[in-house]
Short mmCIF file of C-alpha atoms in Angstrom, two decimals:
data_model
loop_
_atom_site.label_atom_id
_atom_site.label_comp_id
_atom_site.label_asym_id
_atom_site.label_seq_id
_atom_site.Cartn_x
_atom_site.Cartn_y
_atom_site.Cartn_z
CA UNK C 1 75.38 -103.86 25.38
CA UNK C 2 73.95 -105.56 27.76
CA UNK C 3 77.50 -107.60 28.33
CA UNK C 4 79.91 -103.49 28.52
CA UNK C 5 77.16 -101.86 30.93
CA UNK C 6 78.79 -102.98 34.05
CA UNK C 7 75.85 -103.88 36.72
CA UNK C 8 74.99 -102.36 39.53
CA UNK C 9 74.28 -105.50 41.82
CA UNK C 10 77.08 -107.00 40.90
CA UNK C 11 79.63 -104.13 41.53
CA UNK C 12 78.76 -103.15 44.91
CA UNK C 13 79.04 -106.74 45.41
CA UNK C 14 82.33 -107.16 44.47
CA UNK C 15 83.43 -103.74 45.75
CA UNK C 16 82.47 -104.82 48.93
CA UNK C 17 84.61 -108.80 49.06
CA UNK C 18 86.91 -107.34 47.93
CA UNK C 19 86.90 -105.00 49.90
CA UNK C 20 86.62 -107.73 52.72
CA UNK C 21 88.71 -110.18 51.33
CA UNK C 22 91.81 -107.38 51.56
CA UNK C 23 91.08 -106.71 54.88
CA UNK C 24 91.53 -110.09 55.80
CA UNK C 25 93.15 -111.10 53.79
CA UNK C 26 96.72 -108.38 54.62
CA UNK C 27 95.71 -109.47 58.55
CA UNK C 28 95.48 -112.44 58.57
CA UNK C 29 97.69 -113.80 55.29
CA UNK C 30 100.00 -111.17 53.56
CA UNK C 31 101.47 -109.98 56.66
CA UNK C 32 101.89 -113.66 58.11
CA UNK C 33 103.07 -114.68 54.45
CA UNK C 34 105.83 -111.83 53.82
CA UNK C 35 107.31 -110.91 57.09
CA UNK C 36 107.89 -114.98 57.48
CA UNK C 37 110.10 -115.59 54.64
CA UNK C 38 111.42 -112.00 55.24
CA UNK C 39 112.40 -112.36 58.61
CA UNK C 40 113.57 -115.98 57.03
CA UNK C 41 115.67 -114.25 54.20
CA UNK C 42 117.62 -112.09 57.04
CA UNK C 43 118.77 -114.62 59.26
CA UNK C 44 119.79 -116.42 55.72
CA UNK C 45 121.14 -112.79 55.24
CA UNK C 46 122.98 -112.92 58.21
CA UNK C 47 123.60 -116.85 58.49
CA UNK C 48 125.90 -116.08 54.99
CA UNK C 49 127.39 -112.88 56.95
CA UNK C 50 128.04 -114.50 59.37
CA UNK C 51 130.18 -117.32 57.86
CA UNK C 52 132.43 -115.70 55.90
CA UNK C 53 133.58 -113.73 59.22
CA UNK C 54 133.96 -117.38 60.25
CA UNK C 55 135.95 -118.06 57.47
CA UNK C 56 137.56 -114.40 57.08
CA UNK C 57 138.56 -115.72 60.76
CA UNK C 58 139.82 -118.61 59.99
CA UNK C 59 142.35 -117.86 57.56
CA UNK C 60 143.84 -114.86 60.36
CA UNK C 61 144.06 -117.77 62.12
CA UNK C 62 145.88 -120.04 60.06
CA UNK C 63 147.66 -117.41 58.88
CA UNK C 64 148.80 -116.49 62.27
CA UNK C 65 149.72 -120.28 63.11
CA UNK C 66 151.61 -120.34 60.38
CA UNK C 67 153.28 -117.77 61.01
CA UNK C 68 153.95 -118.87 64.63
CA UNK C 69 154.43 -121.87 62.73
CA UNK C 70 156.90 -120.89 60.48
CA UNK C 71 158.93 -118.95 63.31
CA UNK C 72 159.27 -122.01 65.24
CA UNK C 73 160.39 -123.85 62.20
CA UNK C 74 163.33 -120.73 62.30
CA UNK C 75 164.17 -120.71 65.93
CA UNK C 76 164.10 -124.38 65.53
CA UNK C 77 166.91 -123.75 63.37
CA UNK C 78 168.29 -121.08 64.52
CA UNK C 79 168.57 -123.79 67.67
CA UNK C 80 170.64 -126.36 65.38
CA UNK C 81 172.62 -125.09 63.65
CA UNK C 82 173.87 -122.78 67.53
CA UNK C 83 174.14 -126.71 69.18
CA UNK C 84 175.35 -128.18 66.05
CA UNK C 85 178.21 -124.38 66.12
CA UNK C 86 178.23 -125.66 69.73
CA UNK C 87 179.30 -129.49 69.53
CA UNK C 88 181.71 -128.77 67.27
CA UNK C 89 184.18 -126.47 69.07
CA UNK C 90 183.03 -128.94 71.53
CA UNK C 91 185.06 -132.06 69.46
CA UNK C 92 187.80 -129.15 68.03
CA UNK C 93 188.17 -128.03 72.21
CA UNK C 94 188.82 -132.17 72.78
CA UNK C 95 190.64 -132.85 70.35
CA UNK C 96 193.26 -130.31 71.02
CA UNK C 97 193.87 -130.95 74.07
CA UNK C 98 193.39 -134.53 73.99
CA UNK C 99 196.61 -134.02 71.30
CA UNK C 100 198.37 -131.72 73.56
CA UNK C 101 197.76 -134.49 76.59
CA UNK C 102 199.07 -136.47 74.05
CA UNK C 103 202.64 -134.30 72.72
CA UNK C 104 203.02 -134.17 77.19
CA UNK C 105 202.99 -137.94 77.42
CA UNK C 106 204.83 -138.52 74.55
CA UNK C 107 206.95 -135.55 76.24
CA UNK C 108 208.24 -137.47 79.45
CA UNK C 109 207.86 -140.46 77.54
CA UNK C 110 210.69 -139.31 75.62
CA UNK C 111 213.02 -137.41 78.08
CA UNK C 112 211.53 -140.82 81.00
CA UNK C 113 213.34 -143.62 77.94
CA UNK C 114 216.66 -140.39 77.66
CA UNK C 115 216.41 -140.75 81.66
CA UNK C 116 217.13 -144.44 81.11
CA UNK C 117 218.37 -145.47 78.34
CA UNK C 118 220.61 -143.26 79.59
CA UNK C 119 221.59 -144.37 82.90
CA UNK C 120 221.35 -147.77 81.79
CA UNK C 121 224.41 -146.41 78.88
CA UNK C 122 225.84 -145.29 82.32
CA UNK C 123 226.23 -148.74 83.98
CA UNK C 124 226.29 -149.94 80.49
CA UNK C 125 229.62 -148.24 80.86
CA UNK C 126 230.48 -148.93 84.39
CA UNK C 127 230.22 -152.04 83.91
CA UNK C 128 232.22 -152.29 80.47
CA UNK C 129 234.58 -150.94 82.82
CA UNK C 130 234.97 -153.22 85.35
CA UNK C 131 234.84 -155.78 82.77
CA UNK C 132 237.67 -154.33 81.14
CA UNK C 133 239.52 -154.13 83.94
CA UNK C 134 238.14 -157.50 85.18
CA UNK C 135 239.59 -158.97 81.16
CA UNK C 136 242.28 -156.58 81.11
CA UNK C 137 243.84 -158.15 84.55
CA UNK C 138 243.02 -161.92 83.82
CA UNK C 139 245.01 -161.39 80.09
CA UNK C 140 247.46 -158.83 82.06
CA UNK C 141 247.63 -161.81 84.51
CA UNK C 142 247.97 -164.54 81.19
CA UNK C 143 250.55 -163.23 80.00
CA UNK C 144 252.77 -162.66 82.84
CA UNK C 145 252.54 -165.14 83.70
CA UNK C 146 255.78 -166.13 81.95
CA UNK C 147 259.67 -165.17 81.64
CA UNK C 148 259.06 -165.08 77.62
CA UNK C 149 256.30 -162.80 77.58
CA UNK C 150 257.46 -161.03 80.46
CA UNK C 151 260.24 -160.90 78.03
CA UNK C 152 258.27 -160.00 75.35
CA UNK C 153 256.14 -157.98 76.90
CA UNK C 154 259.29 -155.57 77.49
CA UNK C 155 260.46 -156.09 74.35
CA UNK C 156 257.06 -154.51 72.52
CA UNK C 157 257.51 -151.52 75.08
CA UNK C 158 260.88 -150.91 74.18
CA UNK C 159 259.58 -150.93 70.45
CA UNK C 160 256.90 -148.43 71.05
CA UNK C 161 259.03 -146.46 72.53
CA UNK C 162 262.22 -146.07 69.81
CA UNK C 163 259.99 -144.98 67.76
CA UNK C 164 258.71 -142.30 68.98
CA UNK I 1 91.36 -129.48 62.27
CA UNK I 2 90.63 -126.78 60.48
CA UNK I 3 89.62 -128.80 57.12
CA UNK I 4 87.72 -130.22 58.48
CA UNK I 5 85.75 -127.00 59.20
CA UNK I 6 86.35 -125.89 55.90
CA UNK I 7 84.39 -128.69 54.14
CA UNK I 8 81.76 -128.68 57.18
CA UNK I 9 80.98 -124.61 56.15
CA UNK I 10 81.32 -125.48 52.39
CA UNK I 11 79.14 -127.91 52.18
CA UNK I 12 76.70 -126.74 54.33
CA UNK I 13 77.17 -123.17 51.99
CA UNK I 14 75.56 -125.61 48.79
CA UNK I 15 72.92 -127.16 50.94
CA UNK I 16 71.11 -124.30 52.48
CA UNK I 17 71.77 -123.24 49.40
CA UNK I 18 70.47 -125.97 47.17
CA UNK I 19 67.82 -127.43 49.50
CA UNK I 20 65.53 -124.00 49.11
CA UNK I 21 66.21 -124.01 45.51
CA UNK I 22 66.29 -126.95 43.62
CA UNK I 23 63.38 -126.19 40.74
CA UNK I 24 62.07 -128.24 37.77
CA UNK I 25 60.21 -126.64 35.31
CA UNK I 26 57.13 -127.36 34.15
CA UNK I 27 57.40 -126.82 30.48
CA UNK I 28 59.49 -128.51 28.58
CA UNK I 29 62.41 -126.45 25.65
CA UNK I 30 60.22 -125.23 23.37
CA UNK I 31 62.77 -124.26 20.53
CA UNK I 32 64.42 -127.23 19.05
CA UNK I 33 66.79 -123.92 16.77
CA UNK I 34 69.80 -123.46 18.13
CA UNK I 35 70.84 -120.62 18.57
CA UNK I 36 74.76 -120.66 19.20
CA UNK I 37 74.82 -116.95 19.35
CA UNK I 38 72.37 -116.96 22.88
CA UNK I 39 74.07 -119.84 24.29
CA UNK I 40 77.08 -117.91 23.88
CA UNK I 41 76.31 -114.75 26.07
CA UNK I 42 74.69 -116.65 28.07
CA UNK I 43 76.49 -118.73 29.69
CA UNK I 44 78.87 -115.48 29.82
CA UNK I 45 76.67 -113.13 30.62
CA UNK I 46 75.93 -113.40 34.57
CA UNK I 47 72.56 -114.93 35.33
CA UNK I 48 69.89 -115.73 38.87
CA UNK I 49 70.61 -118.43 39.07
CA UNK I 50 73.13 -121.46 38.88
CA UNK I 51 71.87 -123.64 36.12
CA UNK I 52 73.78 -126.59 36.41
CA UNK I 53 72.64 -129.81 33.71
CA UNK I 54 69.00 -130.47 32.16
CA UNK I 55 67.57 -133.55 33.11
CA UNK I 56 64.75 -135.70 30.47
CA UNK I 57 63.97 -132.31 29.24
CA UNK I 58 63.38 -131.06 32.47
CA UNK I 59 66.47 -127.38 33.68
CA UNK I 60 68.36 -128.62 37.01
CA UNK I 61 70.00 -125.67 38.54
CA UNK I 62 70.58 -123.89 42.03
CA UNK I 63 68.16 -121.68 43.09
CA UNK I 64 70.39 -117.80 44.28
CA UNK I 65 68.57 -115.47 46.52
CA UNK I 66 67.18 -112.33 44.73
CA UNK I 67 67.92 -108.79 46.27
CA UNK I 68 65.86 -106.36 45.80
CA UNK I 69 65.64 -103.36 46.51
CA UNK I 70 62.38 -101.43 45.44
CA UNK I 71 60.56 -98.50 46.67
CA UNK I 72 58.35 -100.43 48.94
CA UNK I 73 61.88 -100.92 50.55
CA UNK I 74 64.24 -104.40 50.38
CA UNK I 75 62.53 -107.52 49.04
CA UNK I 76 63.89 -111.20 48.34
CA UNK I 77 63.03 -114.04 47.85
CA UNK I 78 64.85 -117.45 45.43
CA UNK I 79 64.80 -117.20 42.10
CA UNK I 80 62.95 -120.91 41.80
CA UNK I 81 60.14 -118.21 42.21
CA UNK I 82 60.47 -117.45 38.99
CA UNK I 83 60.47 -120.97 37.70
CA UNK I 84 63.27 -121.12 34.94
CA UNK I 85 61.32 -118.76 32.73
CA UNK I 86 63.34 -116.18 32.07
CA UNK I 87 61.41 -114.53 29.14
CA UNK I 88 58.89 -112.29 31.38
CA UNK I 89 55.73 -113.94 31.90
CA UNK I 90 56.37 -115.86 35.28
CA UNK I 91 55.25 -113.18 37.99
CA UNK I 92 55.98 -113.27 41.00
CA UNK I 93 54.04 -111.52 44.03
CA UNK I 94 56.38 -110.17 46.38
CA UNK I 95 56.44 -107.53 49.32
CA UNK I 96 52.99 -105.95 46.92
CA UNK I 97 54.50 -106.31 43.88
CA UNK I 98 54.76 -108.03 41.09
CA UNK I 99 57.83 -108.96 39.44
CA UNK I 100 59.03 -110.95 36.15
CA UNK I 101 62.07 -111.38 35.10
CA UNK I 102 63.79 -111.91 31.02
CA UNK I 103 66.77 -112.07 29.92
CA UNK I 104 68.18 -112.77 33.12
CA UNK I 105 66.77 -108.82 34.28
CA UNK I 106 64.37 -108.27 36.77
CA UNK I 107 62.14 -106.27 36.02
CA UNK I 108 59.14 -104.75 38.34
CA UNK I 109 55.21 -104.09 36.90
CA UNK I 110 54.06 -100.97 37.40
CA UNK I 111 51.14 -101.78 40.55
CA UNK I 112 47.76 -102.04 39.02
CA UNK I 113 49.36 -104.17 35.80
CA UNK I 114 49.26 -107.35 35.68
CA UNK I 115 51.21 -108.36 32.46
CA UNK I 116 54.51 -107.43 30.99
CA UNK I 117 53.25 -105.33 27.68
CA UNK I 118 56.52 -105.27 25.10
CA UNK I 119 57.28 -102.37 22.20
CA UNK I 120 58.38 -103.50 19.02
CA UNK I 121 62.63 -104.59 20.16
CA UNK I 122 61.19 -106.56 23.00
CA UNK I 123 61.83 -104.11 25.73
CA UNK I 124 59.21 -103.84 28.18
CA UNK I 125 57.00 -100.75 28.85
CA UNK I 126 55.28 -101.04 31.78
CA UNK I 127 57.44 -102.36 34.17
CA UNK I 128 60.68 -99.91 36.16
CA UNK I 129 64.21 -101.76 36.84
CA UNK I 130 64.94 -102.27 41.14
CA UNK I 131 68.20 -102.12 42.29
CA UNK I 132 69.22 -105.50 41.87
CA UNK I 133 71.26 -106.75 44.66
CA UNK I 134 71.03 -109.92 44.41
CA UNK I 135 73.62 -113.34 44.53
CA UNK I 136 74.29 -113.88 41.24
CA UNK I 137 75.87 -116.26 39.56
CA UNK I 138 78.45 -114.34 39.36
CA UNK I 139 78.36 -113.07 43.52
CA UNK I 140 77.80 -116.56 44.13
CA UNK I 141 81.48 -117.72 41.87
CA UNK I 142 82.89 -115.28 43.81
CA UNK I 143 82.13 -116.39 47.65
CA UNK I 144 83.28 -119.75 46.59
CA UNK I 145 86.41 -118.21 45.21
CA UNK I 146 87.09 -116.01 48.30
CA UNK I 147 86.52 -119.12 50.93
CA UNK I 148 89.36 -120.94 48.70
CA UNK I 149 91.37 -117.80 49.15
CA UNK I 150 90.47 -117.83 52.49
CA UNK I 151 91.75 -121.82 52.78
CA UNK I 152 94.63 -120.96 50.91
CA UNK I 153 96.02 -118.31 51.88
CA UNK I 154 95.15 -118.35 56.12
CA UNK I 155 96.27 -122.52 55.55
CA UNK I 156 99.49 -121.29 54.86
CA UNK I 157 100.36 -118.17 56.78
CA UNK I 158 99.29 -121.24 60.04
CA UNK I 159 102.22 -123.38 58.81
CA UNK I 160 105.02 -121.13 59.49
CA UNK I 161 103.71 -119.98 62.57
CA UNK I 162 103.30 -124.61 63.36
CA UNK I 163 107.38 -124.62 62.15
CA UNK I 164 110.14 -124.29 62.97
CA UNK I 165 113.07 -120.75 61.10
CA UNK I 166 110.43 -120.30 58.63
CA UNK I 167 110.41 -122.62 57.19
CA UNK I 168 107.43 -123.55 55.06
CA UNK I 169 105.48 -126.99 54.39
CA UNK I 170 102.08 -128.05 53.33
CA UNK I 171 100.40 -125.92 50.85
CA UNK I 172 103.33 -122.57 52.05
CA UNK I 173 105.78 -124.01 49.79
CA UNK I 174 103.31 -123.91 46.88
CA UNK I 175 101.81 -119.96 48.08
CA UNK I 176 105.01 -119.00 49.03
CA UNK I 177 107.14 -118.50 45.36
CA UNK I 178 104.16 -116.86 43.74
CA UNK I 179 104.42 -114.54 46.95
CA UNK I 180 107.28 -114.07 45.97
CA UNK I 181 107.35 -114.30 42.62
CA UNK I 182 104.38 -110.96 42.75
CA UNK I 183 106.63 -109.21 45.64
CA UNK I 184 109.90 -109.22 43.60
CA UNK I 185 109.30 -108.85 40.36
CA UNK I 186 106.48 -106.35 40.56
CA UNK I 187 106.11 -105.42 43.86
CA UNK I 188 109.96 -104.63 43.93
CA UNK I 189 110.21 -103.58 41.02
CA UNK I 190 107.98 -101.49 39.92
CA UNK I 191 107.12 -99.03 42.69
CA UNK I 192 110.74 -99.71 44.30
CA UNK I 193 112.42 -100.78 47.16
CA UNK I 194 111.94 -98.44 49.96
CA UNK I 195 107.84 -97.61 49.14
CA UNK I 196 106.58 -101.45 47.93
CA UNK I 197 106.32 -102.52 51.17
CA UNK I 198 102.37 -99.85 51.21
CA UNK I 199 100.71 -101.56 48.21
CA UNK I 200 102.14 -105.24 48.47
CA UNK I 201 98.70 -106.70 50.68
CA UNK I 202 96.07 -104.59 47.12
CA UNK I 203 98.36 -106.09 44.32
CA UNK I 204 98.47 -110.40 46.91
CA UNK I 205 94.58 -109.41 46.42
CA UNK I 206 94.41 -108.16 43.02
CA UNK I 207 96.45 -110.51 42.03
CA UNK I 208 94.62 -114.89 42.94
CA UNK I 209 91.94 -113.48 43.53
CA UNK I 210 91.79 -112.32 39.57
CA UNK I 211 93.65 -115.28 38.77
CA UNK I 212 91.57 -117.76 41.37
CA UNK I 213 88.25 -116.69 39.20
CA UNK I 214 90.35 -116.75 35.60
CA UNK I 215 90.21 -120.16 36.60
CA UNK I 216 87.27 -121.16 37.65
CA UNK I 217 85.93 -119.73 34.47
CA UNK I 218 87.55 -122.73 32.71
CA UNK I 219 86.12 -125.35 34.86
CA UNK I 220 83.46 -126.48 33.43
CA UNK I 221 80.81 -128.22 36.15
CA UNK I 222 80.70 -124.33 36.93
CA UNK I 223 79.57 -123.47 33.68
CA UNK I 224 79.39 -119.35 32.92
CA UNK I 225 80.97 -118.84 35.83
CA UNK I 226 82.24 -116.12 33.70
CA UNK I 227 83.45 -113.61 36.79
CA UNK I 228 86.78 -112.33 35.99
CA UNK I 229 85.12 -112.05 32.10
CA UNK I 230 82.39 -109.53 33.75
CA UNK I 231 83.09 -106.81 32.90
CA UNK I 232 81.47 -105.40 36.28
CA UNK I 233 84.48 -107.28 38.05
CA UNK I 234 86.79 -105.62 36.34
CA UNK I 235 85.21 -102.67 36.46
CA UNK I 236 85.14 -102.40 39.75
CA UNK I 237 88.85 -103.95 40.31
CA UNK I 238 89.76 -101.34 37.64
CA UNK I 239 88.68 -98.32 40.08
CA UNK I 240 90.87 -99.48 42.81
CA UNK I 241 93.36 -99.41 41.11
CA UNK I 242 92.57 -96.32 40.10
CA UNK I 243 91.72 -94.77 43.52
CA UNK I 244 94.60 -96.08 44.90
CA UNK I 245 96.39 -93.95 42.39
CA UNK I 246 95.19 -91.37 42.60
CA UNK I 247 95.22 -90.56 46.38
CA UNK I 248 99.31 -92.06 46.22
CA UNK I 249 99.84 -89.36 43.40
CA UNK I 250 102.79 -86.66 45.36
CA UNK I 251 103.51 -83.71 43.85
CA UNK I 252 106.74 -85.20 41.49
CA UNK I 253 103.44 -86.77 39.85
CA UNK I 254 101.02 -84.07 39.35
CA UNK I 255 102.90 -81.66 38.26
CA UNK I 256 104.12 -84.33 35.21
CA UNK I 257 100.44 -84.27 34.43
CA UNK I 258 99.31 -79.95 34.70
CA UNK I 259 103.25 -78.78 34.46
CA UNK I 260 105.07 -81.47 31.97
CA UNK I 261 108.58 -80.59 33.96
CA UNK I 262 111.32 -80.16 30.58
CA UNK I 263 109.29 -79.70 28.17
CA UNK I 264 108.44 -75.65 26.30
CA UNK I 265 105.37 -73.92 28.40
CA UNK I 266 103.66 -74.51 24.64
CA UNK I 267 104.22 -78.55 25.44
CA UNK I 268 102.88 -77.72 28.35
CA UNK I 269 100.22 -76.87 27.34
CA UNK I 270 98.61 -78.92 25.00
CA UNK I 271 100.00 -82.09 27.24
CA UNK I 272 97.91 -81.35 29.82
CA UNK I 273 94.85 -82.45 27.92
CA UNK I 274 96.22 -85.49 27.34
CA UNK I 275 97.80 -86.48 30.36
CA UNK I 276 94.08 -86.13 32.30
CA UNK I 277 92.64 -87.90 29.80
CA UNK I 278 95.22 -90.57 30.05
CA UNK I 279 94.88 -90.48 34.11
CA UNK I 280 92.02 -91.98 33.20
CA UNK I 281 92.06 -94.04 29.95
CA UNK I 282 94.85 -96.47 32.16
CA UNK I 283 92.32 -97.73 34.71
CA UNK I 284 90.51 -98.99 31.81
CA UNK I 285 92.44 -100.15 29.52
CA UNK I 286 93.54 -102.71 33.12
CA UNK I 287 88.67 -102.53 33.20
CA UNK I 288 88.77 -103.38 29.29
CA UNK I 289 91.73 -105.87 29.20
CA UNK I 290 90.74 -107.91 31.45
CA UNK I 291 87.01 -108.44 30.38
CA UNK I 292 87.64 -109.07 26.65
CA UNK I 293 90.68 -112.01 27.12
CA UNK I 294 88.67 -113.87 29.25
CA UNK I 295 84.91 -113.09 27.65
CA UNK I 296 87.18 -114.34 24.73
CA UNK I 297 88.18 -116.84 25.62
CA UNK I 298 85.33 -117.55 27.07
CA UNK I 299 83.48 -117.50 23.88
CA UNK I 300 85.76 -119.03 21.28
CA UNK I 301 85.63 -122.28 23.39
CA UNK I 302 81.25 -121.86 23.57
CA UNK I 303 82.11 -121.25 19.75
CA UNK I 304 84.12 -124.12 18.71
CA UNK I 305 81.46 -126.57 20.45
CA UNK I 306 78.14 -124.71 18.40
CA UNK I 307 79.69 -125.86 15.40
CA UNK I 308 78.40 -129.57 16.61
CA UNK I 309 74.73 -128.17 17.13
CA UNK I 310 75.38 -126.19 14.16
CA UNK I 311 76.33 -128.57 11.80
CA UNK I 312 73.91 -131.19 13.69
CA UNK I 313 76.68 -133.79 12.53
CA UNK I 314 79.05 -136.08 14.75
CA UNK I 315 81.43 -136.16 12.89
CA UNK I 316 82.57 -132.58 13.46
CA UNK I 317 83.19 -133.61 17.56
CA UNK I 318 86.95 -134.43 16.81
CA UNK I 319 87.44 -131.32 15.16
CA UNK I 320 85.70 -128.72 17.13
CA UNK I 321 87.03 -130.93 20.44
CA UNK I 322 90.31 -130.93 19.77
CA UNK I 323 90.26 -126.74 18.91
CA UNK I 324 88.50 -126.45 22.05
CA UNK I 325 90.75 -127.73 23.81
CA UNK I 326 92.83 -126.01 22.21
CA UNK I 327 92.51 -123.15 23.17
CA UNK I 328 91.87 -124.24 26.88
CA UNK I 329 95.30 -125.61 27.66
CA UNK I 330 95.56 -121.08 25.67
CA UNK I 331 92.93 -120.07 28.29
CA UNK I 332 94.56 -122.34 31.54
CA UNK I 333 98.24 -119.56 30.63
CA UNK I 334 96.62 -116.41 30.13
CA UNK I 335 94.18 -117.63 33.56
CA UNK I 336 98.26 -116.48 35.06
CA UNK I 337 98.71 -113.95 32.37
CA UNK I 338 96.38 -111.40 32.52
CA UNK I 339 96.35 -111.95 36.78
CA UNK I 340 100.26 -110.86 36.25
CA UNK I 341 99.22 -108.12 34.09
CA UNK I 342 96.57 -106.61 35.86
CA UNK I 343 99.12 -106.72 39.00
CA UNK I 344 102.32 -105.07 37.36
CA UNK I 345 99.86 -102.91 35.30
CA UNK I 346 98.11 -101.37 38.88
CA UNK I 347 102.11 -102.08 39.84
CA UNK I 348 103.42 -99.47 37.77
CA UNK I 349 100.67 -96.82 38.36
CA UNK I 350 101.70 -97.05 41.59
CA UNK I 351 104.93 -96.71 40.71
CA UNK I 352 104.88 -93.91 38.82
CA UNK I 353 102.38 -92.31 41.22
CA UNK I 354 105.09 -91.90 44.47
CA UNK I 355 108.26 -91.45 42.06
CA UNK I 356 110.09 -88.71 43.37
CA UNK I 357 111.24 -86.41 41.48
CA UNK I 358 114.68 -87.07 39.89
#
């Protein structure tokens, strides 16, 4: 029966000791420990949130960068295309002009050649005429150097006349 | 530095008590017959001195102060004054009154009596029991446990201040998971996110106070330091839980006791006495559960070891030791489980008392 009857002295000392222990530990142990734990948990939570935010920002930045890069690329492509077009145009124009120039030069050359040719022909003609006259003179001199020959010529001419 | 101070205090305390009190018994143990029941009860129950061991047939024990509240006022003397007598024969005269110790109870002889007279059931007939506030071995062990707790937890709390970013160092690294366990597995789920903070100091103190005293009860050299297996201890803690539950009870709590909502009127009347009884049964169950579990563990271990002496054979010793070792290992788990159960049920009752209507 002793075993299950609470002794008054021990109840008293337990109550006093427990209350004192509760007060002391509350002030000097539980408050600092729980405070430190919750403070740390808060700081971890905040750090995680901030990391998340930073990651989000990074992602935004990355996508922005990509957008800018893409724009730059398209712009570059456009510029390249334009440049190519311009180049083509210039080349085309140059070719055309060159061709025109060449044609013109050819034309001029042709005209010059024609002129030269005409002049040459005219010159040849005069020379041929003078040569012919010379030759004819020499031939006539030769032909009419003797009596027989002169006679013969007259005869031939006469023959021709008869025929007419 | 703090360790040194703590050591100094503890050792000083031990010396203070022991220098006053080492006393050797004059008479030799007369009764050769071994009585396991008496031995076990002697170990499980409280005592006025701290019996350490027997040396050459004499018990060596730490004397503890005896504090009595008598009709003549406060009377104090050391338990060594009884010279290990527990049969009520050695009379100590102090402060104009005569005292004897019988079965670890102090009796004050009626005036003008010189010896104790017994009735057939061996109860004294001519003596009264004064109020006994003695520092018994349970009170002594309780204070040792308090010193250990203060040392551990205040030391842990200080280590947070020293470290940056509140990183637990040293003993705090061991303590913190336990504290967080009490908060996250007991406080928050049982009481609720918003109200648990108010009850945390009580829950933590109860948990560690019970646990450390359960552990102390298992250390063989502190034989019989069975504080948490003493009904006075569990009674007091249960009373605290009861008081806190009752005082934190809100409107909803009392409504559930006196006028259960959501049931017909005859049922409300029927449930009222049951709920009122339940109010008291809850702390009583707390008290009995802890007391019975811890005491039962001690009784089993001691009974198993008693087998050696009952059979008077050394060959039974391996069996006894093996079994008691097995039970001791189970008891180590039980120390934590019982502290946990007491704490979680206390928290549950607080949670029921503060629950809002839904």
